[in-house]
Amino acid sequence: MGNPLAGRKIVLGVTGSIAAFKAPHIVTRLASFGASVVVVMTENATRFVTPLTFETLSGTEVIVSMWPEKKVGVASPEETLADADRLKHVHLSEAADLAIVAPATANIIGKMAGGIADDFLSTELMAMICPIVVAPAMNVRMMESDAVARNLEILKDRGVIVVEPDVGRLASGAVGRGRLADPDLIADRALELLLPEQDLAGRRVVVTAGPTEEPLDPIRHIGNRSTGRMGFALAERAARRGADVVLVSGRTFLDPPAGVRFVSVGTTSEMKDAVMAELPDLDLLVMAAAPADYRPAEVSDRKIKKQWERLTFELVRTDDILEGVAGAKREGQGVVGFALETDDVIANARKKLEAKDLDLIVANDATVEGAGFECETNVATILGRSGREESVGKVTKAELADVVLSRAVAELGWKRDADG
Ligand code: CTP
């Protein structure tokens, strides 16, 4: 497993317990999974471990105070920039995929349960919308006090995940419950929480994306407007769910997702050849590309000069890739298509589902704001071969990608296979 948490942001809150000396191990392990870790310390925590330790391990500035240090005199451009950078942390609670508080003292647990926000960490935690993991560490009598027990119950009721402390010798010399859980175990919990279900493990998924370009001459082409974002999101999510992914794409401005085999194509005919070459081995084909339906009948090998008032080109139909796939696929291979329509969206999409022998079709209404090309979001209806129809409200393309893949897994009965 390479970097399963690449691109994920984890906030690690460290509070003032002697067990704070174990928190650097959590940072190291999370970083080894590829996560980017931002450490937030309470003032008391800095008495046990220096921020420099965490800064060195995480490669990111550690945040302790709500307030940027006051500078005397006029700030230099560099200082102003540093302050602007610090302001970004205000948005930490929105950007984080997960927050972990380890070690968590009775004090921070009490503040979280009671809704007190009087320093950076407690303020951030209150504003967090991501899952929160709390790993308590404290003296056994505090751990077993009614106050802490109740506060932990309040947190659990709110969905906070508590990694229970171990029983053992505590800093005070006493033996009992209150020793911080194994740092590796705390980090592994984060991995479990952030890693999506591996329901595509062992499956070969081919995704097509972007436009194709049909040349008129060495300089110009005709093609569809498509950024490729939907296809790239599908490839990325399929890879995260364990699939072996090939992304066949026309020209886009996007970087191929990590861990995906990338095949770059120009024309519809090249895209067809690339898909047909993969067809014998694939389990699922998702045609999110917008291949050009027509190509110029003649391609000039010299640049067409601006010498006519009107210019007419004859266009001929390109091959329909999905029709080719329908005639050649094997039993058990799943195929998902897309339909971008302006009229009779559902009826037209269902016709395409049947004509192209698809398992699923994702219908987009190009007239709806926030749907289709050149935007970050999509609004879609997913139609299944079995007659199912599911409307997906305005979501990001990554979210829609997950819904489409889950629908495909269900439609193809892969879940049952995996379970049975
Ligand atoms: N598609 C394909 N080969 C083509 C054109 C489209 O495989 N030459 C695929 C698209 O990737 C999409 C599905 O077919 O998954 C539907 O594409 P769309 O452009 O909506 O429909 P068309 O079949 O081209 O029909 P029309 O343009 O008349 O709506």
XYZ file of C-alpha atoms and ligand atoms in Angstrom:
449
model
C 0.000 0.000 0.000
C 1.707 3.229 -1.188
C 0.386 6.434 0.297
C -3.193 5.559 1.203
C -3.813 8.906 2.873
C -2.132 11.098 0.220
C -3.917 14.426 -0.036
C -5.762 13.975 3.269
C -5.355 16.585 5.990
C -5.327 15.512 9.625
C -5.283 17.907 12.564
C -3.531 16.466 15.613
C -4.409 18.268 18.839
C -1.859 17.728 21.594
C -2.772 18.696 25.149
C -0.820 18.974 28.404
C -0.264 15.423 29.596
C 3.044 13.672 30.193
C 1.917 11.306 27.408
C 2.473 14.216 24.972
C 5.940 12.734 24.453
C 4.264 9.868 22.553
C 2.395 12.167 20.147
C 5.363 12.609 17.749
C 5.044 8.870 16.946
C 1.486 9.501 15.793
C 2.702 12.255 13.443
C 5.416 9.983 12.026
C 2.996 7.132 11.370
C 0.334 9.357 9.805
C 3.012 10.939 7.590
C 4.140 7.434 6.560
C 0.592 6.886 5.238
C 1.047 10.029 3.120
C -1.296 12.270 5.189
C -0.436 15.909 5.770
C -0.575 16.604 9.473
C -1.115 19.960 11.144
C -0.315 19.918 14.862
C -2.216 22.200 17.217
C -0.858 22.329 20.782
C -2.264 23.818 23.938
C 0.045 26.108 25.938
C 0.373 23.383 28.565
C 1.384 20.784 25.996
C 4.371 22.942 25.019
C 5.743 22.375 28.557
C 6.100 18.674 27.783
C 7.237 18.693 24.133
C 8.484 21.626 22.087
C 6.584 22.749 18.991
C 9.872 22.368 17.094
C 9.695 18.581 17.485
C 6.300 18.472 15.801
C 7.270 21.091 13.238
C 10.267 19.001 12.203
C 8.231 15.793 11.907
C 5.163 17.280 10.209
C 6.990 19.840 8.075
C 4.257 22.330 8.955
C 4.044 25.226 11.376
C 2.612 24.212 14.754
C -0.245 26.367 16.012
C -0.488 27.184 19.690
C -2.001 30.612 20.018
C -5.117 32.196 18.555
C -3.185 35.350 17.983
C -0.253 35.995 15.682
C 2.702 37.308 17.664
C 2.612 41.114 17.747
C 5.463 42.707 15.911
C 6.764 46.141 16.801
C 7.054 48.567 13.880
C 5.996 48.163 10.285
C 5.736 44.599 9.032
C 7.982 43.607 6.145
C 6.283 42.031 3.101
C 7.556 38.618 4.267
C 5.985 39.113 7.708
C 2.673 40.201 6.199
C 2.739 37.071 4.082
C 3.455 34.927 7.120
C 0.462 36.466 8.894
C -1.764 35.882 5.876
C -0.596 32.282 5.944
C -1.535 32.053 9.596
C -5.023 33.296 8.753
C -5.450 30.177 6.643
C -5.509 28.196 9.858
C -8.817 29.843 10.679
C -10.155 27.606 7.930
C -8.463 24.524 9.356
C -11.739 23.229 10.733
C -13.188 23.274 7.205
C -10.152 21.822 5.447
C -9.493 18.938 7.850
C -10.536 15.415 6.883
C -10.031 14.189 10.446
C -9.073 15.577 13.854
C -7.317 13.551 16.528
C -6.800 14.750 20.093
C -3.990 12.686 21.601
C -3.230 12.800 24.401
C -6.544 14.291 25.525
C -6.561 15.573 29.092
C -9.612 15.709 31.368
C -9.575 19.439 30.701
C -9.954 19.297 26.875
C -12.530 16.498 27.188
C -14.499 18.682 29.602
C -14.218 21.708 27.333
C -15.369 19.735 24.279
C -18.302 18.255 26.190
C -19.289 21.578 27.740
C -18.862 23.741 24.660
C -15.997 25.879 25.907
C -13.760 27.457 23.283
C -11.047 29.452 25.012
C -7.924 28.624 23.003
C -7.049 27.687 19.444
C -7.499 23.933 19.864
C -10.850 24.034 21.675
C -12.129 26.658 19.226
C -11.100 24.609 16.204
C -12.596 21.428 17.647
C -15.932 23.103 18.179
C -16.005 24.265 14.552
C -14.889 20.905 13.086
C -17.251 19.194 10.661
C -14.997 16.169 10.108
C -14.842 13.064 12.342
C -12.996 13.562 15.647
C -10.969 10.930 17.496
C -10.127 11.446 21.167
C -7.457 9.412 22.961
C -7.593 10.202 26.688
C -4.535 10.019 28.939
C -4.642 10.927 32.599
C -4.308 9.807 36.171
C -6.470 6.765 37.022
C -8.614 8.590 39.596
C -9.358 11.366 37.109
C -10.054 8.814 34.403
C -12.522 7.040 36.623
C -14.097 10.209 37.968
C -17.752 10.738 37.329
C -17.019 14.012 35.503
C -14.694 12.475 32.905
C -16.895 9.380 32.454
C -19.934 11.573 31.800
C -18.079 13.930 29.507
C -16.799 11.003 27.439
C -20.361 9.698 27.164
C -21.487 13.117 25.898
C -18.734 13.062 23.274
C -19.571 9.514 22.192
C -23.233 10.478 21.826
C -22.103 13.235 19.470
C -20.227 10.741 17.330
C -16.721 11.405 18.649
C -14.617 8.241 18.447
C -12.893 7.478 21.743
C -9.752 5.339 21.645
C -9.855 3.951 25.170
C -6.722 4.306 27.296
C -4.697 1.263 28.342
C -4.361 -0.134 31.809
C -0.794 0.042 33.083
C 1.756 1.916 35.124
C 0.977 5.629 35.015
C 3.346 8.567 35.372
C 2.304 8.957 39.008
C 3.548 5.432 39.733
C 0.016 4.161 40.248
C -1.222 1.250 38.170
C -4.620 1.611 36.484
C -6.598 2.821 33.478
C -5.394 6.089 31.984
C -2.303 5.321 29.948
C -2.469 6.710 26.391
C -3.369 3.976 23.882
C -0.536 2.763 21.642
C 0.301 5.662 19.253
C 0.420 3.249 16.275
C -3.069 2.072 17.141
C -4.336 5.667 17.262
C -2.836 6.387 13.822
C -4.232 3.108 12.436
C -7.670 4.174 13.614
C -7.285 7.284 11.449
C -6.373 5.085 8.490
C -9.481 2.945 9.009
C -11.692 6.014 9.248
C -10.328 7.771 6.191
C -9.791 4.861 3.864
C -12.930 4.128 1.888
C -14.283 0.615 1.748
C -12.115 -1.439 -0.630
C -15.130 -2.656 -2.592
C -13.279 -2.452 -5.924
C -10.213 -4.368 -4.749
C -9.096 -6.833 -7.417
C -11.291 -5.168 -10.064
C -9.922 -3.675 -13.270
C -11.650 -0.381 -14.032
C -11.172 1.617 -17.243
C -12.403 5.212 -17.208
C -12.490 7.523 -20.224
C -12.351 11.286 -19.764
C -12.196 14.598 -21.542
C -12.831 15.624 -25.118
C -11.449 14.126 -28.282
C -10.047 16.375 -31.002
C -10.684 15.747 -34.691
C -8.151 17.636 -36.790
C -9.067 19.931 -39.672
C -5.473 20.824 -40.415
C -2.211 20.739 -38.399
C -3.413 23.720 -36.309
C -7.184 23.314 -35.781
C -9.572 20.680 -34.633
C -13.231 20.247 -33.787
C -14.369 18.662 -30.546
C -16.665 18.901 -27.548
C -16.308 21.216 -24.572
C -15.188 18.994 -21.721
C -12.719 19.595 -18.898
C -12.332 15.902 -18.036
C -13.018 16.573 -14.338
C -15.784 13.990 -13.981
C -13.675 11.210 -15.508
C -10.587 12.140 -13.488
C -12.692 12.125 -10.290
C -14.048 8.674 -11.193
C -10.545 7.326 -11.807
C -9.290 8.787 -8.536
C -12.179 7.427 -6.453
C -12.029 3.995 -8.100
C -8.308 3.792 -7.275
C -8.986 4.791 -3.665
C -11.567 2.004 -3.476
C -8.910 -0.507 -4.426
C -9.389 -0.861 -8.193
C -6.604 -1.248 -10.702
C -7.428 1.791 -12.853
C -6.629 2.789 -16.427
C -7.592 6.352 -17.363
C -7.954 6.908 -21.110
C -8.145 10.632 -21.681
C -8.266 13.261 -24.363
C -6.407 16.528 -23.819
C -7.190 18.224 -20.475
C -5.378 20.541 -18.084
C -5.601 18.072 -15.206
C -2.858 15.978 -13.609
C -3.576 12.247 -13.686
C -4.475 10.940 -10.205
C -1.787 9.033 -8.313
C -1.647 5.283 -8.812
C -3.609 5.305 -12.060
C -2.271 4.117 -15.456
C -2.744 7.016 -17.858
C -3.322 6.609 -21.596
C -3.408 9.827 -23.572
C -5.410 9.905 -26.804
C -6.283 12.487 -29.478
C -9.186 11.443 -31.698
C -12.324 9.369 -31.097
C -10.788 6.631 -33.207
C -7.683 6.581 -30.945
C -9.911 6.513 -27.861
C -11.844 3.594 -29.340
C -8.606 1.686 -30.046
C -7.380 2.309 -26.478
C -10.684 1.125 -24.953
C -10.897 -1.947 -27.201
C -7.313 -2.872 -26.270
C -8.311 -2.857 -22.580
C -11.676 -4.547 -23.095
C -10.634 -8.208 -22.744
C -9.320 -7.667 -19.193
C -11.602 -5.051 -17.686
C -14.356 -5.592 -15.127
C -15.906 -2.145 -15.437
C -15.800 0.503 -18.156
C -16.975 4.003 -17.287
C -17.335 6.175 -20.399
C -17.248 9.676 -18.948
C -15.489 11.081 -22.017
C -17.158 13.378 -24.511
C -15.886 11.911 -27.795
C -16.552 13.952 -30.909
C -19.428 12.426 -32.900
C -18.192 13.834 -36.202
C -14.841 14.370 -37.816
C -13.829 16.336 -40.908
C -14.027 14.079 -43.988
C -10.740 15.521 -45.239
C -7.801 16.641 -43.128
C -5.566 19.204 -44.795
C -1.887 18.513 -44.253
C -1.116 22.254 -44.624
C -2.597 25.103 -42.595
C -5.891 26.273 -44.127
C -5.346 29.949 -44.950
C -7.887 32.718 -44.416
C -8.718 33.183 -48.059
C -12.497 32.510 -48.276
C -15.499 34.423 -46.947
C -17.388 31.191 -46.325
C -15.846 27.843 -45.758
C -17.741 24.554 -45.687
C -16.417 21.334 -44.242
C -17.921 17.961 -44.763
C -18.143 15.970 -41.553
C -18.508 12.229 -41.248
C -19.658 10.202 -38.235
C -17.028 8.815 -35.913
C -17.484 5.351 -34.448
C -19.601 5.118 -31.322
C -17.229 3.565 -28.802
C -19.972 2.197 -26.549
C -21.726 0.535 -29.472
C -18.459 -1.190 -30.319
C -18.098 -2.305 -26.712
C -21.692 -3.601 -26.609
C -20.932 -5.962 -29.482
C -17.680 -7.265 -28.049
C -18.007 -7.418 -24.265
C -18.158 -10.598 -22.210
C -20.751 -11.679 -19.665
C -20.079 -10.066 -16.298
C -18.288 -6.975 -17.622
C -20.003 -3.800 -16.410
C -20.447 -0.703 -18.580
C -21.485 2.763 -17.400
C -22.263 5.593 -19.799
C -23.036 9.278 -19.426
C -25.678 11.323 -21.191
C -25.567 15.096 -21.296
C -28.912 16.282 -22.586
C -30.807 19.520 -23.006
C -34.274 18.018 -23.672
C -36.256 15.049 -22.325
C -33.277 14.177 -20.191
C -34.530 10.986 -18.551
C -36.285 9.559 -21.618
C -33.267 10.207 -23.842
C -30.879 8.767 -21.269
C -32.971 5.605 -20.949
C -32.970 5.185 -24.736
C -29.156 5.383 -24.706
C -28.963 2.903 -21.824
C -30.891 0.381 -23.890
C -29.341 1.128 -27.292
C -25.798 0.902 -25.912
C -26.568 -2.086 -23.643
C -25.357 -0.298 -20.488
C -25.685 -1.346 -16.862
C -25.993 2.270 -15.729
C -26.299 5.672 -17.310
C -25.628 8.965 -15.565
C -27.971 11.591 -16.991
C -27.011 15.250 -16.756
C -29.279 18.129 -17.673
C -27.034 20.679 -19.369
C -29.583 23.436 -18.711
C -29.403 23.086 -14.899
C -27.023 25.436 -13.112
C -24.190 23.560 -11.393
C -24.381 20.581 -13.743
C -22.286 19.355 -16.623
C -19.087 20.727 -18.015
C -16.830 23.489 -16.808
C -18.002 23.461 -13.229
C -16.882 21.722 -10.037
C -20.294 20.287 -9.254
C -22.792 18.079 -10.960
C -26.510 17.339 -10.717
C -27.442 13.938 -12.083
C -29.950 11.143 -12.267
C -28.532 7.634 -12.334
C -30.607 5.116 -14.271
C -29.996 1.406 -13.887
C -30.632 -1.498 -16.221
C -32.890 -2.937 -13.532
C -35.130 0.142 -13.760
C -33.776 1.926 -10.711
C -33.685 5.686 -10.873
C -31.760 7.772 -8.359
C -31.541 11.563 -8.343
C -28.356 13.005 -6.950
C -28.642 16.659 -5.920
C -25.894 19.215 -6.457
C -22.699 17.491 -5.306
C -19.010 17.747 -6.128
C -17.781 15.587 -8.977
C -15.782 13.496 -6.469
C -18.965 12.825 -4.481
C -20.907 11.953 -7.624
C -18.051 9.644 -8.648
C -18.464 7.736 -5.388
C -22.227 7.443 -5.843
C -21.799 6.193 -9.432
C -19.229 3.585 -8.362
C -21.429 2.410 -5.471
C -24.399 2.098 -7.840
C -22.261 0.123 -10.298
C -21.087 -2.226 -7.526
C -24.726 -2.773 -6.494
C -26.091 -3.116 -10.048
C -23.431 -5.675 -10.944
C -24.021 -7.630 -7.744
C -20.331 -7.407 -6.766
C -21.115 -6.734 -3.155
C -22.974 -10.012 -2.889
C -20.119 -11.854 -4.624
C -17.633 -10.357 -2.204
C -19.800 -11.215 0.809
C -20.787 -14.633 -0.373
N -19.959 7.926 -26.598
C -19.205 6.951 -27.217
N -18.724 7.170 -28.489
C -19.034 8.291 -29.149
C -19.853 9.271 -28.531
C -20.311 9.051 -27.257
O -18.925 5.925 -26.632
N -18.572 8.478 -30.378
C -20.416 7.665 -25.221
C -20.161 8.797 -24.256
O -18.887 8.661 -23.615
C -21.299 8.639 -23.253
C -22.413 8.046 -24.077
O -21.796 7.514 -25.250
O -20.971 7.749 -22.212
C -23.462 9.023 -24.470
O -22.870 10.103 -25.139
P -23.726 11.320 -25.678
O -22.827 12.298 -26.383
O -24.624 11.839 -24.600
O -24.692 10.609 -26.714
P -24.545 10.192 -28.201
O -24.625 8.706 -28.257
O -23.343 10.817 -28.821
O -25.908 10.756 -28.799
P -26.368 12.292 -29.070
O -25.104 13.076 -29.317
O -27.240 12.186 -30.256
O -27.121 12.736 -27.855
